[in-house]
PDB file of C-alpha atoms and ligand atoms in Angstrom:
ATOM      1  CA  MET F   1     -55.440  87.517  67.039  1.00 73.00           C
ATOM      2  CA  MET F   2     -52.558  86.205  65.005  1.00 75.00           C
ATOM      3  CA  CYS F   3     -49.137  86.334  66.475  1.00 75.00           C
ATOM      4  CA  HIS F   4     -46.433  86.645  63.850  1.00 73.00           C
ATOM      5  CA  GLN F   5     -43.583  86.466  66.312  1.00 78.00           C
ATOM      6  CA  CYS F   6     -44.749  83.666  68.551  1.00 83.00           C
ATOM      7  CA  ASP F   7     -42.666  80.542  68.517  1.00 91.00           C
ATOM      8  CA  TYR F   8     -45.109  77.748  69.302  1.00 93.00           C
ATOM      9  CA  HIS F   9     -42.401  75.301  70.173  1.00 93.00           C
ATOM     10  CA  GLU F  10     -40.942  77.751  72.652  1.00 93.00           C
ATOM     11  CA  LEU F  11     -44.376  78.472  74.150  1.00 94.00           C
ATOM     12  CA  LEU F  12     -44.888  74.768  74.843  1.00 95.00           C
ATOM     13  CA  MET F  13     -41.424  74.468  76.328  1.00 95.00           C
ATOM     14  CA  SER F  14     -41.975  77.393  78.675  1.00 93.00           C
ATOM     15  CA  ALA F  15     -45.188  75.720  79.846  1.00 93.00           C
ATOM     16  CA  ARG F  16     -43.204  72.526  80.441  1.00 95.00           C
ATOM     17  CA  LEU F  17     -45.232  70.685  77.833  1.00 95.00           C
ATOM     18  CA  ASP F  18     -43.570  68.436  75.291  1.00 95.00           C
ATOM     19  CA  ALA F  19     -44.030  69.697  71.759  1.00 95.00           C
ATOM     20  CA  THR F  20     -45.982  66.701  70.516  1.00 95.00           C
ATOM     21  CA  GLU F  21     -47.250  66.761  66.967  1.00 94.00           C
ATOM     22  CA  ASN F  22     -50.875  67.147  68.033  1.00 95.00           C
ATOM     23  CA  ARG F  23     -50.152  69.940  70.511  1.00 96.00           C
ATOM     24  CA  MET F  24     -48.257  71.797  67.810  1.00 96.00           C
ATOM     25  CA  ARG F  25     -51.150  71.295  65.390  1.00 96.00           C
ATOM     26  CA  VAL F  26     -53.691  72.658  67.888  1.00 96.00           C
ATOM     27  CA  LEU F  27     -51.474  75.627  68.664  1.00 96.00           C
ATOM     28  CA  GLU F  28     -50.951  76.402  64.974  1.00 95.00           C
ATOM     29  CA  VAL F  29     -54.670  76.361  64.258  1.00 96.00           C
ATOM     30  CA  VAL F  30     -55.422  78.719  67.152  1.00 96.00           C
ATOM     31  CA  GLY F  31     -52.361  80.909  66.648  1.00 94.00           C
ATOM     32  CA  ASN F  32     -52.797  81.315  62.896  1.00 92.00           C
ATOM     33  CA  ASN F  33     -56.422  82.367  63.101  1.00 93.00           C
ATOM     34  CA  THR F  34     -57.374  86.037  63.204  1.00 93.00           C
ATOM     35  CA  SER F  35     -60.133  85.492  65.775  1.00 95.00           C
ATOM     36  CA  PRO F  36     -60.652  83.095  68.690  1.00 96.00           C
ATOM     37  CA  LEU F  37     -62.056  79.655  67.849  1.00 96.00           C
ATOM     38  CA  SER F  38     -64.391  77.280  69.642  1.00 95.00           C
ATOM     39  CA  ALA F  39     -63.177  73.786  70.522  1.00 95.00           C
ATOM     40  CA  ASP F  40     -65.445  72.472  67.800  1.00 94.00           C
ATOM     41  CA  ASP F  41     -63.969  74.831  65.180  1.00 94.00           C
ATOM     42  CA  ILE F  42     -60.494  73.683  66.170  1.00 97.00           C
ATOM     43  CA  TYR F  43     -61.470  70.027  65.994  1.00 97.00           C
ATOM     44  CA  LYS F  44     -63.088  70.425  62.569  1.00 96.00           C
ATOM     45  CA  THR F  45     -60.099  72.291  61.151  1.00 96.00           C
ATOM     46  CA  LEU F  46     -57.699  69.613  62.386  1.00 96.00           C
ATOM     47  CA  GLU F  47     -59.930  66.826  61.109  1.00 94.00           C
ATOM     48  CA  ARG F  48     -59.656  68.230  57.603  1.00 93.00           C
ATOM     49  CA  SER F  49     -55.896  67.720  57.409  1.00 90.00           C
ATOM     50  CA  SER F  50     -55.660  64.396  59.211  1.00 87.00           C
ATOM     51  CA  ALA F  51     -57.708  62.263  61.572  1.00 89.00           C
ATOM     52  CA  ILE F  52     -57.696  63.262  65.214  1.00 92.00           C
ATOM     53  CA  ASN F  53     -59.868  62.244  68.114  1.00 93.00           C
ATOM     54  CA  ARG F  54     -62.246  64.891  69.462  1.00 95.00           C
ATOM     55  CA  VAL F  55     -61.398  63.927  73.047  1.00 96.00           C
ATOM     56  CA  THR F  56     -57.707  64.379  72.265  1.00 96.00           C
ATOM     57  CA  VAL F  57     -58.366  67.913  71.049  1.00 97.00           C
ATOM     58  CA  TYR F  58     -60.313  68.786  74.208  1.00 96.00           C
ATOM     59  CA  ARG F  59     -57.615  67.302  76.405  1.00 97.00           C
ATOM     60  CA  ILE F  60     -54.893  69.251  74.607  1.00 97.00           C
ATOM     61  CA  LEU F  61     -56.904  72.471  74.915  1.00 97.00           C
ATOM     62  CA  ASP F  62     -57.249  71.911  78.666  1.00 97.00           C
ATOM     63  CA  ALA F  63     -53.509  71.302  79.017  1.00 97.00           C
ATOM     64  CA  LEU F  64     -52.634  74.386  76.979  1.00 97.00           C
ATOM     65  CA  VAL F  65     -54.985  76.561  79.023  1.00 96.00           C
ATOM     66  CA  ALA F  66     -53.624  75.137  82.288  1.00 95.00           C
ATOM     67  CA  GLY F  67     -50.095  75.803  81.037  1.00 95.00           C
ATOM     68  CA  GLY F  68     -50.951  79.409  80.203  1.00 94.00           C
ATOM     69  CA  VAL F  69     -50.251  78.972  76.485  1.00 96.00           C
ATOM     70  CA  LEU F  70     -53.859  79.490  75.436  1.00 96.00           C
ATOM     71  CA  GLU F  71     -56.619  81.414  77.129  1.00 95.00           C
ATOM     72  CA  ARG F  72     -60.206  80.301  77.350  1.00 95.00           C
ATOM     73  CA  LEU F  73     -62.532  83.175  76.598  1.00 95.00           C
ATOM     74  CA  SER F  74     -65.993  82.948  78.034  1.00 91.00           C
ATOM     75  CA  THR F  75     -69.074  84.149  76.209  1.00 90.00           C
ATOM     76  CA  GLY F  76     -71.307  84.305  79.247  1.00 84.00           C
ATOM     77  CA  GLY F  77     -73.037  81.159  78.026  1.00 83.00           C
ATOM     78  CA  ARG F  78     -71.851  77.593  77.613  1.00 83.00           C
ATOM     79  CA  ALA F  79     -69.667  78.252  74.604  1.00 84.00           C
ATOM     80  CA  ALA F  80     -66.024  79.114  75.097  1.00 92.00           C
ATOM     81  CA  TYR F  81     -63.440  80.315  72.652  1.00 96.00           C
ATOM     82  CA  TYR F  82     -59.717  79.796  72.590  1.00 97.00           C
ATOM     83  CA  GLY F  83     -57.004  82.251  71.687  1.00 96.00           C
ATOM     84  CA  LEU F  84     -53.308  82.633  72.399  1.00 95.00           C
ATOM     85  CA  ALA F  85     -52.753  83.745  75.965  1.00 93.00           C
ATOM     86  CA  PRO F  86     -50.967  87.068  76.281  1.00 89.00           C
ATOM     87  CA  ASN F  87     -47.204  86.680  76.322  1.00 87.00           C
ATOM     88  CA  GLU F  88     -44.156  88.894  75.704  1.00 85.00           C
ATOM     89  CA  ARG F  89     -44.820  88.942  71.980  1.00 86.00           C
ATOM     90  CA  HIS F  90     -48.565  88.891  72.081  1.00 87.00           C
ATOM     91  CA  ARG F  91     -50.280  91.711  73.936  1.00 88.00           C
ATOM     92  CA  SER F  92     -53.404  91.296  75.976  1.00 88.00           C
ATOM     93  CA  HIS F  93     -56.443  92.708  74.144  1.00 92.00           C
ATOM     94  CA  PRO F  94     -60.205  92.935  74.528  1.00 94.00           C
ATOM     95  CA  HIS F  95     -62.697  90.836  72.572  1.00 96.00           C
ATOM     96  CA  PHE F  96     -66.052  91.546  71.042  1.00 96.00           C
ATOM     97  CA  TYR F  97     -68.749  88.899  71.243  1.00 96.00           C
ATOM     98  CA  CYS F  98     -71.822  89.025  69.004  1.00 95.00           C
ATOM     99  CA  LYS F  99     -74.790  87.685  70.938  1.00 93.00           C
ATOM    100  CA  GLN F 100     -76.664  87.066  67.700  1.00 95.00           C
ATOM    101  CA  CYS F 101     -74.277  85.016  65.544  1.00 94.00           C
ATOM    102  CA  GLY F 102     -71.869  83.933  68.269  1.00 92.00           C
ATOM    103  CA  GLN F 103     -68.810  85.276  66.494  1.00 93.00           C
ATOM    104  CA  MET F 104     -65.977  86.481  68.692  1.00 95.00           C
ATOM    105  CA  ASP F 105     -63.467  88.986  67.381  1.00 95.00           C
ATOM    106  CA  CYS F 106     -60.178  90.319  68.660  1.00 95.00           C
ATOM    107  CA  LEU F 107     -60.007  94.052  69.235  1.00 95.00           C
ATOM    108  CA  SER F 108     -56.747  95.925  69.098  1.00 92.00           C
ATOM    109  CA  PRO F 109     -55.018  96.394  72.461  1.00 89.00           C
ATOM    110  CA  GLU F 110     -55.369 100.177  72.090  1.00 89.00           C
ATOM    111  CA  SER F 111     -59.062 100.203  71.198  1.00 90.00           C
ATOM    112  CA  LEU F 112     -60.290  99.974  74.756  1.00 88.00           C
ATOM    113  CA  SER F 113     -58.018 100.501  77.666  1.00 79.00           C
ATOM    114  CA  ILE F 114     -58.981  99.832  81.218  1.00 79.00           C
ATOM    115  CA  GLN F 115     -56.774 101.338  83.854  1.00 80.00           C
ATOM    116  CA  THR F 116     -55.982  98.419  86.117  1.00 80.00           C
ATOM    117  CA  GLU F 117     -52.682  99.529  87.639  1.00 82.00           C
ATOM    118  CA  SER F 118     -54.000 101.136  90.815  1.00 87.00           C
ATOM    119  CA  PHE F 119     -56.418  98.266  91.239  1.00 88.00           C
ATOM    120  CA  TRP F 120     -53.602  95.703  90.954  1.00 85.00           C
ATOM    121  CA  LYS F 121     -51.630  97.611  93.550  1.00 88.00           C
ATOM    122  CA  THR F 122     -54.414  97.789  96.103  1.00 92.00           C
ATOM    123  CA  PHE F 123     -56.208  94.480  95.553  1.00 93.00           C
ATOM    124  CA  PRO F 124     -55.416  92.272  98.562  1.00 94.00           C
ATOM    125  CA  GLY F 125     -55.606  88.955  96.679  1.00 94.00           C
ATOM    126  CA  ARG F 126     -53.778  87.588  93.679  1.00 90.00           C
ATOM    127  CA  ILE F 127     -54.950  88.500  90.202  1.00 86.00           C
ATOM    128  CA  ASP F 128     -54.092  86.014  87.472  1.00 81.00           C
ATOM    129  CA  LYS F 129     -55.839  87.593  84.553  1.00 81.00           C
ATOM    130  CA  VAL F 130     -58.176  90.362  83.553  1.00 83.00           C
ATOM    131  CA  GLU F 131     -60.494  89.471  80.703  1.00 86.00           C
ATOM    132  CA  VAL F 132     -62.272  92.239  78.862  1.00 90.00           C
ATOM    133  CA  ARG F 133     -65.218  91.165  76.727  1.00 94.00           C
ATOM    134  CA  VAL F 134     -67.539  93.549  74.979  1.00 95.00           C
ATOM    135  CA  ASP F 135     -70.949  92.043  74.178  1.00 95.00           C
ATOM    136  CA  GLY F 136     -73.269  93.297  71.495  1.00 96.00           C
ATOM    137  CA  VAL F 137     -74.400  92.740  67.927  1.00 98.00           C
ATOM    138  CA  CYS F 138     -71.824  92.753  65.129  1.00 97.00           C
ATOM    139  CA  LYS F 139     -72.119  94.886  61.995  1.00 96.00           C
ATOM    140  CA  ASN F 140     -73.097  91.910  59.823  1.00 96.00           C
ATOM    141  CA  CYS F 141     -76.017  91.021  62.077  1.00 97.00           C
ATOM    142  CA  LEU F 142     -77.146  94.660  62.299  1.00 97.00           C
ATOM    143  CA  ARG F 143     -77.478  94.936  58.553  1.00 92.00           C
TER     144      ARG F 143
HETATM  145 ZN1   ZN W   1     -73.140  88.809  64.538  1.00 51.14          ZN
HETATM  146 ZN1   ZN W   2     -57.889  87.801  70.714  1.00 51.14          ZN
END
């Protein structure tokens, strides 16, 4: 999901990552897209504007996920998608994954709410994130 208020430079700074040109480019591609992207999508988009090494893209994605700037969204299979991690200006929201075409879409934060508060209070361990993914077949594939 796009974040119109996110300051990418600031996000990198808060993750203690230098705002290198390539990190900014990766973040812009992910942050400006309306749905999560696979590492390959991100690489191909970047390649179009100027040459970049595939390994570099993967390394940057790992660093951004580790720094909590991006989140890696699992599909249940090998593929993973990347989106902006929830932050003050970007609310956590569920995703829909089409098992047929492999498209992942962002759902609005209000569309599906899971009451986690009491669980967070009583869970004896530490919870870092709650990922909500709805699997199914999208409307295009159903047609
Ligand atoms: Zn589909
Ligand atoms: Zn999303």
